[in-house]
Each structure stands twice: as C-alpha cells, then as structure tokens.
Amino acid sequence: MNASMKILVAVSMTAILLATGGCKIKKNEPPAKKADNGVEIFFDNAGFNADEFIAGIYQEKIAPYFRDNAHDFNEVRTAIATDPQAAGRKYGHSENPVQTPWSFPVRIEGTIIDANTKSRAAFVSVDTDGDSKADAKVQVGPVFKGTSLRDVLPFIPFSAFKNQIEYANVGRSLNKYVYDNNLSKLPRDDLVGKQILAAGAFTLPPKGQEIVVTPVEVTLSGGAQ
C-alpha cells in the first residue's frame, strides 16, 4: 500500500469513528404499544399485587359503596329502556362514556326461574316483575364474565394504575375476592323457585342483549312452590 492509500484509509476510519462516537449500545427492552386512547401498555409490573390491593380496600370502601349506592334494578332497567345515556348519568358510572359503556350498581330481587350451575361460569336467571320471564342473569361463579364490579367504582379508575395489565388484574382480583368471601358457600342445587336478593353491578349491554349482573352479595330464601 503506497503512502497515498494509507492516508486515504486513515481519513476514512477517522470519519467512521466520529460518526459513531455519539451512539450508545442499549440492551433490548420490552416493546411498548399504544392503546386506542394513546395510553402506553407495558409489560406487567411485578411490584403491584392486585389481590392485596383489593383486600385492603374491600371492607372500607367497596362494600359500603354498594350498600349506599345500589339502585333498584327495575327502576334502572325502566330508565335504560327510555334513554340509556340519561339513565347512565343518573344511576351509573363510566370513566369515559364516549369510549366505555355505563355500569350500574343495583339491588335485584326476584324469583329464580332457571339455573345453570354445572358450568364454572354459573348463573341463575331471575324474574323481577312476576311475568315468569327472565329479566336478568345473576352470575354466581366461580368464574365471572366481565369487570362490571371494577368498572362501576368511581374510586378505581384506569388512570390510577400504571398500565392496562394492572387494571385488568384488579378486575380479576375483585371478582375472585367476592366469590371466595361472599359467594362460594351458596347452594348449587334446587335453586329454581327460590327468591333471590342480590347487590352488585351490570354493564350496559348492546341493544337487544340480556343484562348480566355480577353480585357482591346474594341472599336466597324460600323454594319451589
């Protein structure tokens, strides 16, 4: 290699070093994506324990909320039939009504006319107005569909948590707490004909679909006539 070539190589290497000198090598990090509302969703935060969170506030805040704010189911149902949005503003809660449906805290009372307790997602069908037709399903677990109990509580907003995973875990933990502590000892047989009184919540279903109540407490009485 002659002198001219050596000088050219040296100049080229210097340029490469100068160009890369400000770069830093970073280890791979979990990717983040954005939900529809622009909130970044990250991997699970191992430092947050949803079970402990729910256990710590259930007796102090959650149970009293349902005692103090549950509305008569038939009253709410009638209001929804007239104007769902007006009913939501009066009886329900939604952190963002434009993006998420209203959820309603209710007291439901009636007669069990059907029961499906063989499935883990067990439920009973309840007639609340005496016409021998089901007006709502009441879930009895151990598996509960949906997160109505979480979504109806104004003091557990999505914005209070770091990401959607934490928020989802809170919903599952609340459902589990309610079943383990309040509903697990309910009888599973011979329920048709019994009277049911329950406090809980439901989320406004799409038009034409049935109402599904997730209870925080259930009282059964009577039996088939």
mmCIF file of C-alpha atoms in Angstrom:
data_model
loop_
_atom_site.group_PDB
_atom_site.id
_atom_site.type_symbol
_atom_site.label_atom_id
_atom_site.label_comp_id
_atom_site.label_asym_id
_atom_site.label_seq_id
_atom_site.Cartn_x
_atom_site.Cartn_y
_atom_site.Cartn_z
ATOM 1 C CA MET A 1 0.000 0.000 0.000
ATOM 2 C CA ASN A 2 1.531 3.331 -1.041
ATOM 3 C CA ALA A 3 1.545 6.455 1.098
ATOM 4 C CA SER A 4 -1.477 7.988 -0.628
ATOM 5 C CA MET A 5 -3.593 4.892 0.031
ATOM 6 C CA LYS A 6 -2.545 4.798 3.704
ATOM 7 C CA ILE A 7 -3.602 8.419 4.160
ATOM 8 C CA LEU A 8 -6.989 7.717 2.497
ATOM 9 C CA VAL A 9 -7.682 4.703 4.752
ATOM 10 C CA ALA A 10 -6.737 6.676 7.867
ATOM 11 C CA VAL A 11 -9.057 9.531 6.941
ATOM 12 C CA SER A 12 -11.943 7.100 6.271
ATOM 13 C CA MET A 13 -11.536 5.344 9.638
ATOM 14 C CA THR A 14 -11.448 8.678 11.444
ATOM 15 C CA ALA A 15 -14.701 9.715 9.780
ATOM 16 C CA ILE A 16 -16.395 6.462 10.811
ATOM 17 C CA LEU A 17 -15.300 6.863 14.437
ATOM 18 C CA LEU A 18 -16.510 10.448 14.554
ATOM 19 C CA ALA A 19 -19.881 9.451 13.098
ATOM 20 C CA THR A 20 -20.463 6.682 15.631
ATOM 21 C CA GLY A 21 -18.901 8.279 18.682
ATOM 22 C CA GLY A 22 -22.218 9.651 19.936
ATOM 23 C CA CYS A 23 -24.030 6.313 19.663
ATOM 24 C CA LYS A 24 -24.751 4.114 22.671
ATOM 25 C CA ILE A 25 -25.493 0.414 22.630
ATOM 26 C CA LYS A 26 -28.714 -0.368 24.539
ATOM 27 C CA LYS A 27 -29.884 -3.781 25.569
ATOM 28 C CA ASN A 28 -33.194 -4.992 24.267
ATOM 29 C CA GLU A 29 -36.164 -3.544 26.169
ATOM 30 C CA PRO A 30 -39.757 -4.802 26.195
ATOM 31 C CA PRO A 31 -41.615 -3.039 23.412
ATOM 32 C CA ALA A 32 -44.462 -0.735 24.263
ATOM 33 C CA LYS A 33 -47.553 -0.256 22.179
ATOM 34 C CA LYS A 34 -50.350 2.234 22.396
ATOM 35 C CA ALA A 35 -53.979 1.534 23.079
ATOM 36 C CA ASP A 36 -56.743 3.310 21.192
ATOM 37 C CA ASN A 37 -56.715 6.114 23.737
ATOM 38 C CA GLY A 38 -52.981 6.671 23.336
ATOM 39 C CA VAL A 39 -52.016 5.184 26.694
ATOM 40 C CA GLU A 40 -48.837 3.141 26.522
ATOM 41 C CA ILE A 41 -49.179 -0.505 27.537
ATOM 42 C CA PHE A 42 -46.089 -2.039 29.124
ATOM 43 C CA PHE A 43 -45.260 -5.459 30.457
ATOM 44 C CA ASP A 44 -46.561 -6.473 33.874
ATOM 45 C CA ASN A 45 -45.256 -4.653 36.926
ATOM 46 C CA ALA A 46 -44.174 -7.371 39.332
ATOM 47 C CA GLY A 47 -44.237 -4.895 42.221
ATOM 48 C CA PHE A 48 -48.029 -4.472 42.172
ATOM 49 C CA ASN A 49 -50.197 -7.063 43.928
ATOM 50 C CA ALA A 50 -53.831 -6.734 42.864
ATOM 51 C CA ASP A 51 -55.066 -9.267 45.440
ATOM 52 C CA GLU A 52 -53.546 -7.239 48.279
ATOM 53 C CA PHE A 53 -54.907 -4.020 46.811
ATOM 54 C CA ILE A 54 -58.491 -5.326 46.746
ATOM 55 C CA ALA A 55 -58.258 -6.972 50.175
ATOM 56 C CA GLY A 56 -57.021 -3.681 51.592
ATOM 57 C CA ILE A 57 -59.970 -1.593 50.406
ATOM 58 C CA TYR A 58 -62.894 -4.015 50.169
ATOM 59 C CA GLN A 59 -64.418 -3.630 53.625
ATOM 60 C CA GLU A 60 -63.544 0.046 53.926
ATOM 61 C CA LYS A 61 -64.641 1.308 50.517
ATOM 62 C CA ILE A 62 -66.102 -1.290 48.156
ATOM 63 C CA ALA A 63 -68.721 -2.934 50.382
ATOM 64 C CA PRO A 64 -70.040 0.432 51.670
ATOM 65 C CA TYR A 65 -70.241 1.759 48.121
ATOM 66 C CA PHE A 66 -72.688 -0.944 47.097
ATOM 67 C CA ARG A 67 -74.707 -0.581 50.306
ATOM 68 C CA ASP A 68 -75.046 3.168 49.786
ATOM 69 C CA ASN A 69 -75.334 3.463 46.012
ATOM 70 C CA ALA A 70 -77.127 0.391 44.652
ATOM 71 C CA HIS A 71 -80.381 1.357 42.916
ATOM 72 C CA ASP A 72 -83.493 -0.744 42.399
ATOM 73 C CA PHE A 73 -82.915 -2.918 39.346
ATOM 74 C CA ASN A 74 -86.381 -2.444 37.862
ATOM 75 C CA GLU A 75 -86.105 1.334 38.232
ATOM 76 C CA VAL A 76 -82.765 1.355 36.423
ATOM 77 C CA ARG A 77 -83.985 -1.038 33.730
ATOM 78 C CA THR A 78 -87.001 1.156 33.013
ATOM 79 C CA ALA A 79 -84.815 4.247 32.783
ATOM 80 C CA ILE A 80 -82.450 2.498 30.368
ATOM 81 C CA ALA A 81 -85.347 1.496 28.124
ATOM 82 C CA THR A 82 -86.378 5.162 27.919
ATOM 83 C CA ASP A 83 -82.946 6.781 27.475
ATOM 84 C CA PRO A 84 -79.759 4.769 28.119
ATOM 85 C CA GLN A 85 -77.466 7.799 28.297
ATOM 86 C CA ALA A 86 -79.723 9.717 30.659
ATOM 87 C CA ALA A 87 -80.020 6.581 32.793
ATOM 88 C CA GLY A 88 -76.246 6.298 32.849
ATOM 89 C CA ARG A 89 -75.799 9.862 34.007
ATOM 90 C CA LYS A 90 -78.397 9.424 36.759
ATOM 91 C CA TYR A 91 -77.753 5.901 38.008
ATOM 92 C CA GLY A 92 -74.446 4.718 36.592
ATOM 93 C CA HIS A 93 -70.754 5.371 36.258
ATOM 94 C CA SER A 94 -68.332 5.426 33.342
ATOM 95 C CA GLU A 95 -64.861 6.908 33.418
ATOM 96 C CA ASN A 96 -65.325 7.925 29.787
ATOM 97 C CA PRO A 97 -68.873 7.445 28.445
ATOM 98 C CA VAL A 98 -67.724 8.133 24.882
ATOM 99 C CA GLN A 99 -65.375 5.139 24.930
ATOM 100 C CA THR A 100 -66.732 2.789 27.605
ATOM 101 C CA PRO A 101 -70.318 1.759 28.418
ATOM 102 C CA TRP A 102 -72.095 2.758 31.597
ATOM 103 C CA SER A 103 -72.022 0.405 34.574
ATOM 104 C CA PHE A 104 -74.807 0.430 37.161
ATOM 105 C CA PRO A 105 -74.794 -0.503 40.868
ATOM 106 C CA VAL A 106 -78.095 -2.260 41.574
ATOM 107 C CA ARG A 107 -80.194 -4.241 44.028
ATOM 108 C CA ILE A 108 -82.033 -7.013 42.236
ATOM 109 C CA GLU A 109 -84.849 -9.038 43.773
ATOM 110 C CA GLY A 110 -86.992 -11.723 42.222
ATOM 111 C CA THR A 111 -87.619 -15.390 41.551
ATOM 112 C CA ILE A 112 -85.079 -17.774 40.067
ATOM 113 C CA ILE A 113 -86.707 -19.355 37.017
ATOM 114 C CA ASP A 114 -83.644 -21.110 35.607
ATOM 115 C CA ALA A 115 -80.229 -22.126 36.898
ATOM 116 C CA ASN A 116 -77.045 -23.215 35.190
ATOM 117 C CA THR A 117 -74.673 -24.198 37.970
ATOM 118 C CA LYS A 118 -72.767 -27.020 36.288
ATOM 119 C CA SER A 119 -70.521 -24.599 34.457
ATOM 120 C CA ARG A 120 -67.733 -22.741 36.257
ATOM 121 C CA ALA A 121 -69.292 -19.596 34.813
ATOM 122 C CA ALA A 122 -72.507 -20.398 36.687
ATOM 123 C CA PHE A 123 -75.555 -18.147 36.700
ATOM 124 C CA VAL A 124 -79.230 -18.018 37.586
ATOM 125 C CA SER A 125 -81.973 -16.368 35.539
ATOM 126 C CA VAL A 126 -84.200 -14.054 37.556
ATOM 127 C CA ASP A 127 -87.752 -12.821 37.012
ATOM 128 C CA THR A 128 -88.023 -9.440 38.732
ATOM 129 C CA ASP A 129 -91.533 -8.387 37.716
ATOM 130 C CA GLY A 130 -93.635 -11.535 38.086
ATOM 131 C CA ASP A 131 -94.258 -12.293 34.416
ATOM 132 C CA SER A 132 -92.394 -15.637 34.528
ATOM 133 C CA LYS A 133 -89.776 -14.325 32.079
ATOM 134 C CA ALA A 134 -86.113 -13.743 32.831
ATOM 135 C CA ASP A 135 -85.220 -10.090 33.268
ATOM 136 C CA ALA A 136 -81.547 -10.634 34.089
ATOM 137 C CA LYS A 137 -78.905 -13.235 34.709
ATOM 138 C CA VAL A 138 -77.082 -13.150 38.033
ATOM 139 C CA GLN A 139 -73.622 -14.682 37.968
ATOM 140 C CA VAL A 140 -72.686 -16.931 40.887
ATOM 141 C CA GLY A 141 -69.176 -18.001 39.852
ATOM 142 C CA PRO A 142 -66.548 -19.082 40.456
ATOM 143 C CA VAL A 143 -65.816 -17.612 37.021
ATOM 144 C CA PHE A 144 -67.362 -14.214 36.311
ATOM 145 C CA LYS A 145 -67.600 -12.767 32.842
ATOM 146 C CA GLY A 146 -66.696 -9.111 32.578
ATOM 147 C CA THR A 147 -65.446 -6.498 35.024
ATOM 148 C CA SER A 148 -68.656 -4.707 35.997
ATOM 149 C CA LEU A 149 -67.749 -4.632 39.684
ATOM 150 C CA ARG A 150 -64.495 -2.823 38.953
ATOM 151 C CA ASP A 151 -65.919 -0.560 36.273
ATOM 152 C CA VAL A 152 -68.775 0.749 38.409
ATOM 153 C CA LEU A 153 -66.460 2.015 41.172
ATOM 154 C CA PRO A 154 -65.504 5.681 40.687
ATOM 155 C CA PHE A 155 -62.550 5.364 43.063
ATOM 156 C CA ILE A 156 -60.867 2.652 40.949
ATOM 157 C CA PRO A 157 -60.259 4.479 37.642
ATOM 158 C CA PHE A 158 -57.930 3.231 34.934
ATOM 159 C CA SER A 159 -55.904 6.430 35.338
ATOM 160 C CA ALA A 160 -54.858 5.348 38.853
ATOM 161 C CA PHE A 161 -52.799 2.429 37.515
ATOM 162 C CA LYS A 162 -49.578 2.207 35.556
ATOM 163 C CA ASN A 163 -50.921 0.161 32.680
ATOM 164 C CA GLN A 164 -53.767 -1.960 31.400
ATOM 165 C CA ILE A 165 -52.315 -5.138 32.863
ATOM 166 C CA GLU A 166 -52.529 -3.777 36.412
ATOM 167 C CA TYR A 167 -56.068 -2.585 35.759
ATOM 168 C CA ALA A 168 -57.110 -5.964 34.355
ATOM 169 C CA ASN A 169 -55.575 -7.739 37.345
ATOM 170 C CA VAL A 170 -57.598 -5.524 39.689
ATOM 171 C CA GLY A 171 -60.795 -6.593 37.927
ATOM 172 C CA ARG A 172 -59.924 -10.274 38.221
ATOM 173 C CA SER A 173 -58.875 -9.910 41.854
ATOM 174 C CA LEU A 174 -62.109 -8.141 42.786
ATOM 175 C CA ASN A 175 -64.193 -10.877 41.162
ATOM 176 C CA LYS A 176 -62.137 -13.532 42.942
ATOM 177 C CA TYR A 177 -62.394 -11.786 46.318
ATOM 178 C CA VAL A 178 -66.168 -11.544 46.037
ATOM 179 C CA TYR A 179 -66.522 -15.203 45.137
ATOM 180 C CA ASP A 180 -64.106 -16.512 47.782
ATOM 181 C CA ASN A 181 -65.507 -14.414 50.620
ATOM 182 C CA ASN A 182 -69.176 -13.892 49.768
ATOM 183 C CA LEU A 183 -70.493 -16.353 47.198
ATOM 184 C CA SER A 184 -68.543 -19.603 47.434
ATOM 185 C CA LYS A 185 -70.901 -21.147 50.004
ATOM 186 C CA LEU A 186 -74.092 -20.551 48.042
ATOM 187 C CA PRO A 187 -76.048 -23.753 47.335
ATOM 188 C CA ARG A 188 -75.888 -25.037 43.771
ATOM 189 C CA ASP A 189 -78.853 -27.387 43.680
ATOM 190 C CA ASP A 190 -82.632 -26.896 43.680
ATOM 191 C CA LEU A 191 -82.407 -23.162 43.035
ATOM 192 C CA VAL A 192 -85.361 -22.805 40.672
ATOM 193 C CA GLY A 193 -88.293 -21.302 42.552
ATOM 194 C CA LYS A 194 -86.161 -19.694 45.250
ATOM 195 C CA GLN A 195 -86.273 -15.981 45.944
ATOM 196 C CA ILE A 196 -83.052 -14.090 45.382
ATOM 197 C CA LEU A 197 -81.922 -10.724 46.722
ATOM 198 C CA ALA A 198 -78.574 -9.504 45.440
ATOM 199 C CA ALA A 199 -76.494 -6.350 45.324
ATOM 200 C CA GLY A 200 -73.993 -5.902 42.548
ATOM 201 C CA ALA A 201 -73.431 -4.271 39.185
ATOM 202 C CA PHE A 202 -74.025 -4.710 35.491
ATOM 203 C CA THR A 203 -72.570 -3.048 32.433
ATOM 204 C CA LEU A 204 -74.965 -1.702 29.829
ATOM 205 C CA PRO A 205 -75.231 -4.430 27.180
ATOM 206 C CA PRO A 206 -75.626 -3.817 23.462
ATOM 207 C CA LYS A 207 -79.243 -3.223 22.490
ATOM 208 C CA GLY A 208 -81.231 -6.438 22.472
ATOM 209 C CA GLN A 209 -78.818 -8.406 24.653
ATOM 210 C CA GLU A 210 -79.599 -9.598 28.167
ATOM 211 C CA ILE A 211 -78.469 -7.886 31.343
ATOM 212 C CA VAL A 212 -75.870 -9.816 33.342
ATOM 213 C CA VAL A 213 -75.455 -8.808 36.984
ATOM 214 C CA THR A 214 -72.294 -9.615 38.900
ATOM 215 C CA PRO A 215 -73.185 -9.615 42.604
ATOM 216 C CA VAL A 216 -71.109 -8.761 45.645
ATOM 217 C CA GLU A 217 -73.620 -10.454 47.929
ATOM 218 C CA VAL A 218 -76.562 -12.805 47.477
ATOM 219 C CA THR A 219 -79.344 -13.925 49.805
ATOM 220 C CA LEU A 220 -81.580 -16.876 48.902
ATOM 221 C CA SER A 221 -84.867 -17.815 50.526
ATOM 222 C CA GLY A 222 -87.931 -19.970 50.002
ATOM 223 C CA GLY A 223 -88.167 -22.689 47.398
ATOM 224 C CA ALA A 224 -90.276 -24.165 44.665
ATOM 225 C CA GLN A 225 -93.990 -23.969 45.327
#
